[in-house]
Coordinates of C-alpha atoms in Angstrom, one line a residue:
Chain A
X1212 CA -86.0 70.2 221.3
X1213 CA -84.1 69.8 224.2
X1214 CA -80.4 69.2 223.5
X1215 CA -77.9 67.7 226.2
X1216 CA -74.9 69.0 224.5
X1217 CA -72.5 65.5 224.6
X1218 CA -69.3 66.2 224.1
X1219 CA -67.2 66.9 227.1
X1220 CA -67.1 63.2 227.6
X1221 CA -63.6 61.8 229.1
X1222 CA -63.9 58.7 227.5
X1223 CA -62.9 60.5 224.5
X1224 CA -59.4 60.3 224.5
X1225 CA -58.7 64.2 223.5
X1226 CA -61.5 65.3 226.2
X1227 CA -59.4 62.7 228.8
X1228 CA -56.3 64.6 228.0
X1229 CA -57.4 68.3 228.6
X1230 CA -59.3 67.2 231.8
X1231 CA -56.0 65.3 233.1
X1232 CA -54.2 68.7 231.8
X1233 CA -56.2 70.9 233.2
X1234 CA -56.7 72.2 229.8
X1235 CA -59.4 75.3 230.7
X1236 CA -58.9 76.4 226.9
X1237 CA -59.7 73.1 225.5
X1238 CA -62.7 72.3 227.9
X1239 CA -64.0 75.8 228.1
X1240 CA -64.1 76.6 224.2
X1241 CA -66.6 73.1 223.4
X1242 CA -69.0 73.9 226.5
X1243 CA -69.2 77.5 224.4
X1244 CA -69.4 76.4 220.8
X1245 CA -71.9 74.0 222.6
X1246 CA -73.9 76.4 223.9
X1247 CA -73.6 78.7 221.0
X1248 CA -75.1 75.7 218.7
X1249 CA -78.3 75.4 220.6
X1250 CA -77.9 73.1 223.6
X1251 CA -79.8 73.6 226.3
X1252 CA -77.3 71.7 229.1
X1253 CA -73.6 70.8 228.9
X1254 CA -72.8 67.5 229.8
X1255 CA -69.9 67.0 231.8
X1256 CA -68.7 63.0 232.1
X1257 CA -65.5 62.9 233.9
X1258 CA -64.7 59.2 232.1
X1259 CA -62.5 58.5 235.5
X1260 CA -63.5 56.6 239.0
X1261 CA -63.2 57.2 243.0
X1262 CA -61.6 60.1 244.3
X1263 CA -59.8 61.8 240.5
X1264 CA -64.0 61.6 239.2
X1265 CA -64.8 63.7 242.1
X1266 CA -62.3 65.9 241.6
X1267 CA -62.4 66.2 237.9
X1268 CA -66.2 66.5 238.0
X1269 CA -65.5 69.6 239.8
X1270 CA -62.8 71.1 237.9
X1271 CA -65.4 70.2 234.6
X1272 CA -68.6 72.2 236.6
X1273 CA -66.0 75.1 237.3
X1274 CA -64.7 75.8 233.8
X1275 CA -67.3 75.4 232.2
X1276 CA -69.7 77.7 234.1
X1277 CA -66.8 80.2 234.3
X1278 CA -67.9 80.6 230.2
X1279 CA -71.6 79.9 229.9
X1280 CA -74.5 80.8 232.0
X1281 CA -76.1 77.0 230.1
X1282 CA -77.0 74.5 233.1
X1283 CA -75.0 71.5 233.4
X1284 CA -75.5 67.9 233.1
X1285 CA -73.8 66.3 236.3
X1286 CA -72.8 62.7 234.2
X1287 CA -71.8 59.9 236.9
X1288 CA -73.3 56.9 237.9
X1289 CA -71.3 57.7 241.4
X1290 CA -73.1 59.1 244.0
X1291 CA -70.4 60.8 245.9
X1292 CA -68.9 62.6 242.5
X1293 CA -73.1 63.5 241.9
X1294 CA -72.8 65.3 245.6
X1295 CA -69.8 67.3 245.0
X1296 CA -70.9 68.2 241.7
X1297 CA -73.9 70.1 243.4
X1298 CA -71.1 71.5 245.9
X1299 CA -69.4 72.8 243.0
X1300 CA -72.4 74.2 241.0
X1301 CA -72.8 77.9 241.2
X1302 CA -74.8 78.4 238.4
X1303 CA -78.8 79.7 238.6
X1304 CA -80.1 77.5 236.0
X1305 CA -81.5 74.1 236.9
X1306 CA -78.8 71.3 236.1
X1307 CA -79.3 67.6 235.0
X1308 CA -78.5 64.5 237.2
X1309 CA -77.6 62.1 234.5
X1310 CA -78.7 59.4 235.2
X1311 CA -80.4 57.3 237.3
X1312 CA -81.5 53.7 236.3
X1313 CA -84.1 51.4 237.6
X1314 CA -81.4 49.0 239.1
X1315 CA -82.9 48.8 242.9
X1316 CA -79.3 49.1 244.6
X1317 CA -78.3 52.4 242.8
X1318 CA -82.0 53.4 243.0
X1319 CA -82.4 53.2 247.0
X1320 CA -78.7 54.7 247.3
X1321 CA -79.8 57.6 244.7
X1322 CA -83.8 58.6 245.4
X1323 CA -83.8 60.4 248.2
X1324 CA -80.6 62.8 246.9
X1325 CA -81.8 62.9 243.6
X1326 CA -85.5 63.7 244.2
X1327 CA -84.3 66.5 246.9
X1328 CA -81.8 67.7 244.7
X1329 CA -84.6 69.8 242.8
X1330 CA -82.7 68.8 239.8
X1331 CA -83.6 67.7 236.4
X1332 CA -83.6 64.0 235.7
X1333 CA -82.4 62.0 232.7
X1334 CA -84.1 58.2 234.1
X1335 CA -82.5 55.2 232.2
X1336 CA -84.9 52.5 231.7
X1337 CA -82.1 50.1 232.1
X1338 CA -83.3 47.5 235.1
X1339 CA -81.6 44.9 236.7
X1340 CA -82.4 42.8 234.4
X1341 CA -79.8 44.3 232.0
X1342 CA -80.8 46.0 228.7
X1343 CA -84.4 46.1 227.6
X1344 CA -85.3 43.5 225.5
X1345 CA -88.5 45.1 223.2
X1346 CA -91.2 48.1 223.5
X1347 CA -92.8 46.7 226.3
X1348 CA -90.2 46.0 228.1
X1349 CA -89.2 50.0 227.6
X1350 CA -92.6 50.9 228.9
X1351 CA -92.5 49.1 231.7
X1352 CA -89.0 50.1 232.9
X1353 CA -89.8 53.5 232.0
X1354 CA -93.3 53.9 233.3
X1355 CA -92.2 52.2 236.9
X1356 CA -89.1 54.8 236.7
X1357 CA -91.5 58.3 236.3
X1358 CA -93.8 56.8 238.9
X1359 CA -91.0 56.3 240.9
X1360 CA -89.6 59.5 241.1
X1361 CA -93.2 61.1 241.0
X1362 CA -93.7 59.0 244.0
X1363 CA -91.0 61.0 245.8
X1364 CA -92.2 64.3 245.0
X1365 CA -90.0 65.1 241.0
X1366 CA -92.4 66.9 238.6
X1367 CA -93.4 64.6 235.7
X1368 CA -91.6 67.8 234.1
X1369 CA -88.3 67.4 235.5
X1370 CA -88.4 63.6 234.5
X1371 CA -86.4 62.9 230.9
X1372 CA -87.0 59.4 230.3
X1373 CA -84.3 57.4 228.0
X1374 CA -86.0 54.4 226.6
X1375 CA -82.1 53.0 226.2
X1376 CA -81.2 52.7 222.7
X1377 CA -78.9 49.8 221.4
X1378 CA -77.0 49.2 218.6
X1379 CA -78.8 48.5 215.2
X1380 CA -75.9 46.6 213.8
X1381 CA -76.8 43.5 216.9
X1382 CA -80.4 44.4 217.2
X1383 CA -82.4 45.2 213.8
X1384 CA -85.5 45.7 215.7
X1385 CA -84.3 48.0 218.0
X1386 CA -84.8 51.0 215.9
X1387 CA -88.7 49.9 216.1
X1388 CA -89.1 49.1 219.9
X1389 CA -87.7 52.1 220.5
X1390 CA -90.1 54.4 218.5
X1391 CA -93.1 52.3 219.8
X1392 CA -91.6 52.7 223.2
X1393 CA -91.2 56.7 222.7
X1394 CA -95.0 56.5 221.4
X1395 CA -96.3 54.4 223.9
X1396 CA -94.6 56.4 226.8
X1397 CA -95.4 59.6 224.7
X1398 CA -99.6 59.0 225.3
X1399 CA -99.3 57.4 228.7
X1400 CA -97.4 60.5 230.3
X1401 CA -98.0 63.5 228.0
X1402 CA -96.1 65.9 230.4
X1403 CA -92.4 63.7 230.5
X1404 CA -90.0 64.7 228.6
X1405 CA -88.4 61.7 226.0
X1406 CA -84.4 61.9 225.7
X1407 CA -82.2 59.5 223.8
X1408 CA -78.4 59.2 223.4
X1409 CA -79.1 59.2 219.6
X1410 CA -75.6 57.7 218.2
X1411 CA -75.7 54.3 220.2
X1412 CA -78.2 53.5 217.3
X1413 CA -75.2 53.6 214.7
X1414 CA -72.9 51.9 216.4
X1415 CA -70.4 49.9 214.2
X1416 CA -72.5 50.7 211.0
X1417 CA -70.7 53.2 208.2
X1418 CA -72.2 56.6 208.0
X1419 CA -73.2 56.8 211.4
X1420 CA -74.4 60.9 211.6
X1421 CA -76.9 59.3 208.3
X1422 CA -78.7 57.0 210.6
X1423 CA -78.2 59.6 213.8
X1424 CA -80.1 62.2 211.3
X1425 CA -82.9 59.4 210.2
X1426 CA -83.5 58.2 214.1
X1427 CA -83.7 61.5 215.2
X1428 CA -86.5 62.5 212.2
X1429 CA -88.2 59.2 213.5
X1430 CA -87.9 60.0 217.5
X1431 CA -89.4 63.5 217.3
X1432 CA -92.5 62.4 214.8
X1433 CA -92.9 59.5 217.7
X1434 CA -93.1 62.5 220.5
X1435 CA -89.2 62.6 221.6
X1436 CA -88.8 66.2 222.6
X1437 CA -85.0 66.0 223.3
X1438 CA -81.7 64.3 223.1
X1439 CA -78.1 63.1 224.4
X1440 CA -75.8 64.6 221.0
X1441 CA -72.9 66.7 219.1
X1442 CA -75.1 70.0 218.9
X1443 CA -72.1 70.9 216.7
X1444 CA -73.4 68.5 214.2
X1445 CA -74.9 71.3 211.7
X1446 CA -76.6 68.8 209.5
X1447 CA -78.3 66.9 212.5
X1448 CA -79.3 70.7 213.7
X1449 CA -81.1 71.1 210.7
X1450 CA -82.7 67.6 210.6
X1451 CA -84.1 68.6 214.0
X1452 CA -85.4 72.3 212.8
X1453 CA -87.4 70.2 209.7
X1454 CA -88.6 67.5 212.0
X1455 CA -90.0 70.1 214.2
X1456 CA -91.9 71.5 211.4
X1457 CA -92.9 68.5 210.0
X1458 CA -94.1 67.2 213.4
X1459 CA -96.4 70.5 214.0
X1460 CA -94.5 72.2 216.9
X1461 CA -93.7 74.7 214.6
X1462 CA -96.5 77.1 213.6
X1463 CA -96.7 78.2 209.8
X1464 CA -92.9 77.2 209.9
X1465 CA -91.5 79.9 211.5
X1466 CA -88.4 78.7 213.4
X1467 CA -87.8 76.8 209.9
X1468 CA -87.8 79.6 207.6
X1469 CA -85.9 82.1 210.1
X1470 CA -83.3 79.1 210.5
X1471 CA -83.2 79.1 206.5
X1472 CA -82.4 82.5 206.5
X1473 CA -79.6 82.2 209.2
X1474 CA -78.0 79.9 206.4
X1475 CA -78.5 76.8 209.2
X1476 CA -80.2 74.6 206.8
X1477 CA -77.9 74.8 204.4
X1478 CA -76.6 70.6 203.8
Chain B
X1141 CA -89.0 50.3 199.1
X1142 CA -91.4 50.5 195.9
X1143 CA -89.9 54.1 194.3
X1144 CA -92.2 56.1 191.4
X1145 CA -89.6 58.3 189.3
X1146 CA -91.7 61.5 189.3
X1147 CA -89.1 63.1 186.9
X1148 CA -91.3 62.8 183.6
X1149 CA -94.0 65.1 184.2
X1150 CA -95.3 67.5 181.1
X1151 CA -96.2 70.0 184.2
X1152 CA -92.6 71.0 184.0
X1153 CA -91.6 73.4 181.4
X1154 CA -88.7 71.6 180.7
X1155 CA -90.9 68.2 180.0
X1156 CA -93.7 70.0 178.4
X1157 CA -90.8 71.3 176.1
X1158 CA -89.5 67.9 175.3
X1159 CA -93.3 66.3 174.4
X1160 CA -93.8 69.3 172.1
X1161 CA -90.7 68.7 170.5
X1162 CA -90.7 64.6 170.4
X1163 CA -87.4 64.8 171.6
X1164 CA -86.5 61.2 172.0
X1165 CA -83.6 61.5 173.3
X1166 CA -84.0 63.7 176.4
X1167 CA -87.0 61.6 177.7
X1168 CA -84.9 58.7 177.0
X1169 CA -82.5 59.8 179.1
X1170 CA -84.6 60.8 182.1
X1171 CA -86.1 57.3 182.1
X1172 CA -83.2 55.0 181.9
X1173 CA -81.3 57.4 184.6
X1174 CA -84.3 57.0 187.2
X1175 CA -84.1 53.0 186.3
X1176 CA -80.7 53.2 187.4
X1177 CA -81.0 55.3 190.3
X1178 CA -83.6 52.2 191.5
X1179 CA -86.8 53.4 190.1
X1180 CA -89.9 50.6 190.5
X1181 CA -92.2 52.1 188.5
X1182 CA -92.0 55.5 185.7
X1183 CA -94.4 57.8 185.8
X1184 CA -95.3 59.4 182.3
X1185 CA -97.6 62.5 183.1
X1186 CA -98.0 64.5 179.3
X1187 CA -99.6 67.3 181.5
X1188 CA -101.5 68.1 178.5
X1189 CA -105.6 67.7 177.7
X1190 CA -107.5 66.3 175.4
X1191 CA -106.2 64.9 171.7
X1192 CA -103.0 66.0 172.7
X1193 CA -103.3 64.2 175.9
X1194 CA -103.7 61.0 174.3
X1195 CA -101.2 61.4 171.3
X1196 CA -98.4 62.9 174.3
X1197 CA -98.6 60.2 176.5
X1198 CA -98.8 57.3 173.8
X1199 CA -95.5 59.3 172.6
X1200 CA -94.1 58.7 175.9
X1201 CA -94.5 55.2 176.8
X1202 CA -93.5 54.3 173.3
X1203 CA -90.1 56.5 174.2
X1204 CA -90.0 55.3 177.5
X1205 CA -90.3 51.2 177.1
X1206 CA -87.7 51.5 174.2
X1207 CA -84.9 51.9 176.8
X1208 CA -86.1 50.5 179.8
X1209 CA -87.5 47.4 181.1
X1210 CA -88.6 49.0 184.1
X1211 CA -92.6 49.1 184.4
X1212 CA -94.9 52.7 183.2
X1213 CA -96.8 54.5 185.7
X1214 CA -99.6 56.1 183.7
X1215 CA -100.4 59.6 185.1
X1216 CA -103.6 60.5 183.8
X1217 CA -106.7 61.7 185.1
X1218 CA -108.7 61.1 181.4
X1219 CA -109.8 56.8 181.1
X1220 CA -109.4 57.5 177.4
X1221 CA -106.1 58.9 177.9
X1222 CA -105.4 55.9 180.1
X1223 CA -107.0 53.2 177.8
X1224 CA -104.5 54.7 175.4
X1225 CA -101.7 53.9 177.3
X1226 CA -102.7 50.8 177.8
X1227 CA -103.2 50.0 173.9
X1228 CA -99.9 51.4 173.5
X1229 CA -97.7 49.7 176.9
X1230 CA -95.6 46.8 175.2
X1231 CA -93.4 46.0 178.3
X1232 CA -94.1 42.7 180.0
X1233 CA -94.1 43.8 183.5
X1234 CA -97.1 44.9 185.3
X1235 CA -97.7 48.7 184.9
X1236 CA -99.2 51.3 187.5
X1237 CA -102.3 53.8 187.2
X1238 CA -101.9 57.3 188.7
X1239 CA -104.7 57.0 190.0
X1240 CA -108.1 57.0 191.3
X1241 CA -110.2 58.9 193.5
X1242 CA -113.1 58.5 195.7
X1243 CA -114.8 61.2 193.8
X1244 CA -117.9 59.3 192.8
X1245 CA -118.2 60.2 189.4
X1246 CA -114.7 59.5 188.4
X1247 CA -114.6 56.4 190.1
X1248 CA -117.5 55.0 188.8
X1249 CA -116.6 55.6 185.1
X1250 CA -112.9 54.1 185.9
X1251 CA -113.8 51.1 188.4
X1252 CA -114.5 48.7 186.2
X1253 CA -111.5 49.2 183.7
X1254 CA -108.9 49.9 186.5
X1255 CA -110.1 46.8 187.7
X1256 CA -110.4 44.8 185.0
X1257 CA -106.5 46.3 183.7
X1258 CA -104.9 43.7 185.9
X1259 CA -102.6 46.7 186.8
X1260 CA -101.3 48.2 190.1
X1261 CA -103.0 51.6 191.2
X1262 CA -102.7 54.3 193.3
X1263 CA -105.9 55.3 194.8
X1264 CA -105.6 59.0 196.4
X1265 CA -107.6 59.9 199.4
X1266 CA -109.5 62.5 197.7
X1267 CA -113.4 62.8 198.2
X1268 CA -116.1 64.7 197.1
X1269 CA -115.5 66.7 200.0
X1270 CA -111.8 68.0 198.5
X1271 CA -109.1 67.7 200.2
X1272 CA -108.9 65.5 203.7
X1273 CA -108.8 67.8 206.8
X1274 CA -107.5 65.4 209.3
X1275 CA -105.8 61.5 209.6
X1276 CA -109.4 60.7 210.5
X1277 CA -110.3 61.7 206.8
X1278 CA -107.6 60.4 205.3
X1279 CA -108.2 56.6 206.9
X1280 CA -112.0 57.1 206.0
X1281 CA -111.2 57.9 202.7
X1282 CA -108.6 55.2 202.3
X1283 CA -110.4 52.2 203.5
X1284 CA -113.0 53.1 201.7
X1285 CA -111.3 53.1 198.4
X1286 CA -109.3 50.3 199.4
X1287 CA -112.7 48.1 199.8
X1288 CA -114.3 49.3 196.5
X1289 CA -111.0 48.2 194.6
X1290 CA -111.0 44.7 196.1
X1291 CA -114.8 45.1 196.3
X1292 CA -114.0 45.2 192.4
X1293 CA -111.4 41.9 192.1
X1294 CA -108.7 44.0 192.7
X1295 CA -105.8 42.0 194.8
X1296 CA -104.7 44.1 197.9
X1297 CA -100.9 43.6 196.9
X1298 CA -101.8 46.0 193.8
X1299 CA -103.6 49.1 196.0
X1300 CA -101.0 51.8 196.1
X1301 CA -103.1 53.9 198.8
X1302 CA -102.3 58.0 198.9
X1303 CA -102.7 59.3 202.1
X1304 CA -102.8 62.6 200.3
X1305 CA -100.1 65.0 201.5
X1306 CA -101.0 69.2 201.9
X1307 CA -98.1 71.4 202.1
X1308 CA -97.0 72.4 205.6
X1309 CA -96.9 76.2 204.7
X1310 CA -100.6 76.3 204.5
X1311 CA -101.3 73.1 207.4
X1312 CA -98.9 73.1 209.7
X1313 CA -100.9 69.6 210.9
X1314 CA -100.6 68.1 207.8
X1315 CA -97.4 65.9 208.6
X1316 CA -99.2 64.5 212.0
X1317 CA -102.3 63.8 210.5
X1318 CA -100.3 61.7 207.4
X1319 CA -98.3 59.7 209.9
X1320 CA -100.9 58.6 211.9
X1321 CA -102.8 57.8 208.6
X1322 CA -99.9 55.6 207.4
X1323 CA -100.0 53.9 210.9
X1324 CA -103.4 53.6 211.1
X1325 CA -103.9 52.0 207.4
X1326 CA -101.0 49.8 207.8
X1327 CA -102.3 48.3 211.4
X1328 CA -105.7 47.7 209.3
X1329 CA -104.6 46.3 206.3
X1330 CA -101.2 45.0 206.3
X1331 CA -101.0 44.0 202.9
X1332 CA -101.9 47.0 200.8
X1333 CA -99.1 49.5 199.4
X1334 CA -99.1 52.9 201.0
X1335 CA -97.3 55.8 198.7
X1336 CA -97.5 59.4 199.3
X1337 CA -96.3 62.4 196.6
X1338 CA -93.4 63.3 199.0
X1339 CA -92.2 66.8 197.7
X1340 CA -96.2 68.3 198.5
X1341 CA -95.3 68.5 202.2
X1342 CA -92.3 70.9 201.0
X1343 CA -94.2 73.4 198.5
X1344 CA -93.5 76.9 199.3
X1345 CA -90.5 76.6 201.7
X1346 CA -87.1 76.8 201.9
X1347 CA -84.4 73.8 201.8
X1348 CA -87.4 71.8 199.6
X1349 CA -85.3 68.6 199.9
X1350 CA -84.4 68.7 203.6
X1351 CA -88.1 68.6 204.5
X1352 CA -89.1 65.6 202.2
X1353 CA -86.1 63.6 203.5
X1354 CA -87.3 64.4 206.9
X1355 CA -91.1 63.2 205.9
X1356 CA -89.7 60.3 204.0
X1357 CA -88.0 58.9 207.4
X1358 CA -90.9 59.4 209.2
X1359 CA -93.2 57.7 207.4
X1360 CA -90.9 54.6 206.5
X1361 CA -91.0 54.1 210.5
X1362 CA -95.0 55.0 210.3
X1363 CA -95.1 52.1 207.3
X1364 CA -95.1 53.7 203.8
X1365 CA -93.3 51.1 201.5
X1366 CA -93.4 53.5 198.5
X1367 CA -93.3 56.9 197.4
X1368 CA -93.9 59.1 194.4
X1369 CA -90.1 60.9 194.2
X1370 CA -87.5 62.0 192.4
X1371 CA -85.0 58.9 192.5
X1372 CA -82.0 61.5 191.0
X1373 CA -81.8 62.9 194.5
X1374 CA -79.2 61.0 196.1
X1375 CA -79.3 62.4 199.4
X1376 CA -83.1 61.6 199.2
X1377 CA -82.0 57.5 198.3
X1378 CA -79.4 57.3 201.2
X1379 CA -81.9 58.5 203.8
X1380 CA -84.9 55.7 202.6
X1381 CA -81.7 52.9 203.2
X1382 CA -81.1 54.5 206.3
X1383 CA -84.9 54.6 207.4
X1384 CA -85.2 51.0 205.7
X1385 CA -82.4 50.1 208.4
X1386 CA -83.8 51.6 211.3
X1387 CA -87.3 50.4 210.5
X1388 CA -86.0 46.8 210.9
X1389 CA -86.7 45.9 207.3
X1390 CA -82.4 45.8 206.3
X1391 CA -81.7 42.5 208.3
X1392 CA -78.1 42.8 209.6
X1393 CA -77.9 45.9 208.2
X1394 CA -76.6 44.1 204.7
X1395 CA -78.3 46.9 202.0
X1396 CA -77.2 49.9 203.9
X1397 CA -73.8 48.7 204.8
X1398 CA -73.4 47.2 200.7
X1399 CA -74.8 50.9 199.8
X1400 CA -72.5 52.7 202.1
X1401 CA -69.3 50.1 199.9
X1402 CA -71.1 51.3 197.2
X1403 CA -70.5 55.2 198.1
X1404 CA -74.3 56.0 197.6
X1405 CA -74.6 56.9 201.3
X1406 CA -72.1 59.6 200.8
X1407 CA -73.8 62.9 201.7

């Protein structure tokens, strides 16, 4: 499983607060206990706009690769902030452009930078259209997005498709579309990888790491190989160590049992 | 979702104890608690052969029925056994057999009675040839039985199909080629129950009740509506709401958001 590690996210108000402080300590400590946890990139969302998201973007990239040698995932929908990110970037590790969407404006501004960037991809099936309305509509949006960027010249492997998940508490048949979605996209491109940002699908509900857990046992038996989450989450960890087994990528068990004996399944 | 309490089984040494001993009270106990815990159906399984078989599980329906209204699964692979348990069932609601086979001999001697018994059954995916080796077997297997019974009179409504679940430890495919069995039986006949004896897919690793959650989510988004379980495990019931939410079949969310007021979803 391929964890984007979420939680350097300025929209949170205490992550909003260390990057206005310059709070190294703060910032620097959860892209380690990140790391530490299992994520395989760092996402760094700068929550502002204009000219203080290109600057904070840069001050995120620099503390957190001053602790961990774990790529980054650049996390703006601005292209400018996506540019200096790369200027800023000194790591050898391949980072993540997150994202890029299927609307055509920011998709004719992005390509070109994006595909030459030699970067990882996570590709929102969000068109302009707005949010997708079923499965199909998933498909389509995601299959027209890997085609895309296959089109100019990204490895089907550098390509995580996010079939967009929304809210179960408005949409009970979300949970559903997206799975079939996930399967659907799973068979037609065997070689893309399948990302989600996992806790949209509990949002407003009670007990939301419950249904996280549940969605993420559900993704990975549909062929989801990673995801946009809290890697600090121990319980989800674990969740994602038994799906593994259960979903075969995990001969005679072995990740499972050595994770048992690390005292990492432990609920 | 249609939930067999598992708990009274003379296979355990703490149950065998109990039918030895005619102790009322402790099988009492065990069956009004799984009733409570939101238990369809009991399952009474002596675990004994023979004369004793048919005094033990007479004992236990008669034990069971006087303090719960909740239907008798009878788990029993002797038809006199069974046609005991029958003579002896008093409750008015429908009661379960656990179950048939497609082994030919055994199914020929029980068709006609299972049948005629007006009861629900679970028909298990096992063959002449043992054990299924892939989802292609299982489905074989499956439809198979499922024609014979309604072949028989039996209504579809009443076919509790087993995909048949093989511990992970020993096939680390098994939990793929279940799944796509579920989806596969449920896409061809919509109306039959699909169950599955959960806690197989956990025998002989660690963290037991991690791994059957995990299955249990997976195959509620596959399209199992029941399971043979232990309904005392309350981590085990949150994550079935949770799956029953994500799955669609919760509209608005109202059971899981009642069982979270409730504090069942408490983990």
């Amino acid at each position: 499983m391929i964890i984007i590690g979420e939680l350097i996210n300025g929209t949170r108000k205490k992550i909003a607060k260390a990057i206005a402080d310059r709070d190294e300590a703060c910032i620097g400590d959860l892209a380690k206990r990140q790391a530490e946890a299992g994520a395989s990139f760092i996402d760094c969302n700068p929550g502002t706009v204009g000219e203080d998201e290109i600057r904070d973007i840069q001050w995120l990239i620099e503390t957190v690769q001053a602790v961990t040698d774990v790529p980054i995932s650049f996390d703006t929908p601005n292209s400018v902030a996506l540019q200096a990110a790369f200027g800023a970037y000194e790591n050898a590790a391949t980072p993540m452009i997150n994202s890029i969407t299927a609307e055509q404006e920011r998709l004719d501004e992005m390509l070109e930078f994006v595909a030459q960037s030699g970067a990882n991809i996570v590709a929102l099936a969000l068109s302009d259209a707005g949010m997708p309305a079923s499965a199909d509509d998933r498909v389509e949006t995601s299959l027209r997005l890997i085609d895309t960027l296959t089109g100019a010249g990204v490895a089907l492997d550098r390509i995580f498709v996010d079939p967009v998940i929304a809210p179960l508490s408005t949409d009970a048949t979300c949970g559903c579309a997206v799975l079939e979605a996930v399967r659907t996209i799973r068979q037609q491109r065997p070689e893309v990888h399948i990302t989600c940002g996992l806790s949209n699908m509990s949002y407003g509900l009670p007990e939301r790491k419950l249904l996280n857990r549940v969605f993420v046992a559900q993704g990975i038996a549909a062929g989801m190989d990673s995801a946009i989450m809290d890697p600090l989450d121990a319980q989800m960890m674990a969740t994602i160590c038994a799906a593994e087994a259960v979903a075969g990528r995990d001969e005679w068990c072995m990740n499972y049992i050595q994770a048992s004996r690390d005292g990492k399944l432990t609920q």
